[in-house]
Short mmCIF file of C-alpha atoms in Angstrom, two decimals:
data_model
loop_
_atom_site.label_atom_id
_atom_site.label_comp_id
_atom_site.label_asym_id
_atom_site.label_seq_id
_atom_site.Cartn_x
_atom_site.Cartn_y
_atom_site.Cartn_z
CA UNK A 78 -5.49 50.61 125.65
CA UNK A 79 -6.50 52.14 122.42
CA UNK A 80 -9.69 50.64 121.03
CA UNK A 81 -9.39 50.13 117.38
CA UNK A 82 -12.55 50.33 115.34
CA UNK A 83 -12.85 47.25 113.19
CA UNK A 84 -14.71 47.77 109.95
CA UNK A 85 -16.11 44.87 107.97
CA UNK A 86 -16.64 45.16 104.26
CA UNK A 87 -20.09 44.03 103.21
CA UNK A 88 -20.22 42.30 99.83
CA UNK A 89 -23.02 43.40 97.64
CA UNK A 90 -24.28 42.24 94.25
CA UNK A 91 -26.78 43.57 91.78
CA UNK A 92 -29.34 41.12 90.43
CA UNK A 93 -31.43 42.03 87.40
CA UNK A 94 -34.50 39.94 86.66
CA UNK A 95 -36.12 40.09 83.25
CA UNK A 96 -39.57 38.58 82.79
CA UNK A 97 -39.51 36.78 79.43
CA UNK A 98 -42.82 34.97 79.95
CA UNK A 99 -44.65 36.89 77.22
CA UNK A 100 -41.75 36.43 74.80
CA UNK A 101 -41.56 32.67 75.45
CA UNK A 102 -45.32 32.30 75.06
CA UNK A 103 -45.19 34.18 71.76
CA UNK A 104 -42.42 31.88 70.51
CA UNK A 105 -44.39 28.81 71.59
CA UNK A 106 -47.54 30.09 69.88
CA UNK A 107 -45.64 30.84 66.66
CA UNK A 108 -44.08 27.38 66.67
CA UNK A 109 -47.49 25.81 67.29
CA UNK A 110 -48.95 27.74 64.36
CA UNK A 111 -46.08 26.67 62.11
CA UNK A 112 -46.76 23.01 62.92
CA UNK A 113 -50.57 23.16 62.64
CA UNK A 114 -52.89 23.02 59.64
CA UNK A 115 -55.05 26.14 59.76
CA UNK A 116 -58.16 24.49 58.28
CA UNK A 117 -58.43 21.30 60.32
CA UNK A 118 -56.45 22.20 63.43
CA UNK A 119 -54.47 18.98 62.95
CA UNK A 120 -50.67 18.80 62.76
CA UNK A 121 -49.41 19.72 59.29
CA UNK A 122 -46.58 17.93 57.45
CA UNK A 123 -43.89 19.54 59.63
CA UNK A 124 -45.83 18.81 62.81
CA UNK A 125 -46.34 15.21 61.71
CA UNK A 126 -42.61 14.83 61.10
CA UNK A 127 -41.99 16.19 64.61
CA UNK A 128 -44.31 13.56 66.08
CA UNK A 129 -42.43 10.90 64.15
CA UNK A 130 -39.07 12.17 65.39
CA UNK A 131 -40.30 11.93 68.97
CA UNK A 132 -41.50 8.38 68.43
CA UNK A 133 -38.21 7.45 66.77
CA UNK A 134 -36.40 8.63 69.88
CA UNK A 135 -38.62 6.48 72.10
CA UNK A 136 -39.10 3.39 69.96
CA UNK A 137 -36.12 3.43 67.61
CA UNK A 138 -34.76 0.29 69.21
CA UNK A 139 -37.97 -1.57 68.25
CA UNK A 140 -38.99 -0.30 64.80
CA UNK A 141 -41.79 -2.83 64.44
CA UNK A 142 -43.70 -0.81 67.01
CA UNK A 143 -44.78 1.95 64.63
CA UNK A 144 -46.01 2.67 61.11
CA UNK A 145 -47.17 5.58 58.97
CA UNK A 146 -50.46 5.33 57.12
CA UNK A 147 -51.38 7.80 54.37
CA UNK A 148 -55.03 8.30 53.40
CA UNK A 149 -55.40 9.98 50.01
CA UNK A 150 -58.86 11.11 48.91
CA UNK A 151 -59.76 10.08 45.37
CA UNK A 152 -61.03 12.70 42.88
CA UNK A 153 -61.18 15.43 45.53
CA UNK A 154 -60.18 18.05 42.96
CA UNK A 155 -63.39 17.36 41.04
CA UNK A 156 -65.48 18.06 44.11
CA UNK A 157 -63.57 21.30 44.63
CA UNK A 158 -64.09 22.29 41.00
CA UNK A 159 -67.80 21.43 40.88
CA UNK A 160 -68.93 22.64 44.31
CA UNK A 161 -66.37 25.30 45.21
CA UNK A 162 -63.55 25.57 47.71
CA UNK A 163 -65.85 26.23 50.69
CA UNK A 164 -67.63 22.93 50.12
CA UNK A 165 -64.23 21.29 49.65
CA UNK A 166 -63.04 22.71 52.97
CA UNK A 167 -66.19 21.50 54.71
CA UNK A 168 -65.65 18.03 53.27
CA UNK A 169 -62.02 17.92 54.46
CA UNK A 170 -63.04 18.88 57.99
CA UNK A 171 -65.73 16.18 58.04
CA UNK A 172 -63.35 13.59 56.60
CA UNK A 173 -60.80 14.45 59.29
CA UNK A 174 -63.46 14.04 61.96
CA UNK A 175 -64.47 10.62 60.64
CA UNK A 176 -60.89 9.39 60.34
CA UNK A 177 -60.16 10.53 63.89
CA UNK A 178 -63.22 8.62 65.08
CA UNK A 179 -61.86 5.45 63.47
CA UNK A 180 -58.47 5.72 65.18
CA UNK A 181 -57.35 4.61 68.60
CA UNK A 182 -56.55 7.13 71.31
CA UNK A 183 -52.76 6.86 70.89
CA UNK A 184 -52.78 7.24 67.09
CA UNK A 185 -51.82 10.67 65.70
CA UNK A 186 -53.76 12.16 62.78
CA UNK A 187 -52.33 14.94 60.59
CA UNK A 188 -53.20 16.71 57.37
CA UNK A 189 -50.02 16.43 55.33
CA UNK A 190 -51.32 17.65 51.97
CA UNK A 191 -54.32 19.21 50.28
CA UNK A 192 -56.39 15.99 50.18
CA UNK A 193 -53.99 13.77 52.09
CA UNK A 194 -53.96 12.70 55.71
CA UNK A 195 -51.20 10.97 57.63
CA UNK A 196 -51.66 8.67 60.60
CA UNK A 197 -48.90 7.71 62.99
CA UNK A 198 -49.72 4.24 64.30
CA UNK A 199 -48.23 2.55 67.32
CA UNK A 200 -48.37 -1.19 66.78
CA UNK A 201 -49.10 -3.40 69.76
CA UNK A 202 -49.85 -6.60 67.85
CA UNK A 203 -47.42 -6.09 64.97
CA UNK A 204 -48.24 -5.16 61.40
CA UNK A 205 -51.76 -6.56 61.58
CA UNK A 206 -52.69 -3.52 63.69
CA UNK A 207 -52.24 -1.34 60.59
CA UNK A 208 -54.65 -3.53 58.60
CA UNK A 209 -57.31 -3.27 61.29
CA UNK A 210 -57.02 0.52 61.51
CA UNK A 211 -57.09 0.88 57.72
CA UNK A 212 -60.30 -1.14 57.53
CA UNK A 213 -61.90 1.05 60.19
CA UNK A 214 -60.93 4.17 58.23
CA UNK A 215 -62.40 2.71 55.01
CA UNK A 216 -65.64 1.88 56.84
CA UNK A 217 -65.79 5.37 58.36
CA UNK A 218 -65.56 6.98 54.92
CA UNK A 219 -67.94 4.54 53.21
CA UNK A 220 -71.12 6.40 54.17
CA UNK A 221 -71.95 9.38 51.94
CA UNK A 222 -71.17 12.93 53.06
CA UNK A 223 -73.87 15.58 52.98
CA UNK A 224 -72.78 18.89 51.48
CA UNK A 225 -75.53 21.50 51.05
CA UNK A 226 -78.33 19.56 49.33
CA UNK A 227 -76.07 16.88 47.90
CA UNK A 228 -74.84 13.53 49.11
CA UNK A 229 -71.24 12.92 48.13
CA UNK A 230 -69.50 9.58 48.20
CA UNK A 231 -65.78 9.76 48.80
CA UNK A 232 -63.38 6.91 48.18
CA UNK A 233 -59.78 6.88 49.32
CA UNK A 234 -56.49 5.12 48.75
CA UNK A 235 -54.47 3.95 51.73
CA UNK A 236 -50.76 3.22 51.84
CA UNK A 237 -48.71 2.06 54.81
CA UNK A 238 -44.98 2.15 55.55
CA UNK A 239 -43.51 0.43 58.58
CA UNK A 240 -40.79 1.61 60.91
CA UNK A 241 -38.83 -1.57 60.25
CA UNK A 242 -38.25 -0.59 56.60
CA UNK A 243 -34.76 0.79 55.77
CA UNK A 244 -34.91 4.59 56.02
CA UNK A 245 -32.50 7.49 56.48
CA UNK A 246 -34.94 9.85 58.21
CA UNK A 247 -38.62 10.25 59.07
CA UNK A 248 -39.36 11.98 55.77
CA UNK A 249 -38.42 8.73 54.02
CA UNK A 250 -41.10 6.89 55.98
CA UNK A 251 -43.74 9.47 55.03
CA UNK A 252 -42.70 9.36 51.36
CA UNK A 253 -42.82 5.56 51.36
CA UNK A 254 -46.39 5.62 52.70
CA UNK A 255 -47.35 8.22 50.07
CA UNK A 256 -45.88 6.08 47.33
CA UNK A 257 -47.81 3.06 48.63
CA UNK A 258 -51.01 5.15 48.61
CA UNK A 259 -50.41 5.95 44.92
CA UNK A 260 -50.03 2.25 44.24
CA UNK A 261 -53.28 1.65 46.13
CA UNK A 262 -55.16 3.84 43.64
CA UNK A 263 -54.37 1.26 40.97
CA UNK A 264 -54.85 -1.88 43.06
CA UNK A 265 -57.95 -0.68 44.90
CA UNK A 266 -56.63 -2.24 48.11
CA UNK A 267 -54.71 -1.05 51.14
CA UNK A 268 -51.07 -1.29 50.06
CA UNK A 269 -47.97 -1.71 52.21
CA UNK A 270 -44.65 -0.32 51.02
CA UNK A 271 -42.24 -3.07 50.00
CA UNK A 272 -38.73 -1.65 49.54
CA UNK A 273 -37.33 -3.99 46.89
CA UNK A 274 -40.46 -4.34 44.75
CA UNK A 275 -41.28 -0.63 44.89
CA UNK A 276 -37.75 0.53 44.16
CA UNK A 277 -37.64 -1.57 40.98
CA UNK A 278 -40.97 -0.12 39.81
CA UNK A 279 -39.93 3.51 40.28
#
């Protein structure tokens, strides 16, 4: 008998691993910076819109569950002009701190403009929740602010737009709340966006 040598072919493969951890972290950090206001550390307008998009995805089937509130500081430009931009920055940071203290844990605060803050509200008890939060914000800003050797009183205008209003995208909801805040400057009261009445007045 002739013994035949049996040879088995061994399959081999080459695996190359590339560590992209640093690259991914850099991308995440850049995205975070793009969505964050450098002065206050709060979400900026783009970051606020992102938060809204996420909430839309979760609560879109029940639009009455959320609202956007815009807090616009009155005559802030005068403070900036009289006391300088550093004092203005200090005031904005303190205002942001007070507004945050007036909010509930699940509410999201953002700085969406120079002297404008946005609040994303989740409504547990319907639209009355927005009224209660707005009153707390007004009370929080009622006490004077101390800047250098001066006491400054800051008033604000507050507008609210609700998720149940007809909108095409989240930017519409933010714009509606901004428009309501402009109306509030005239009325002196917290103003809710009313689609039909506001559209006629535009």
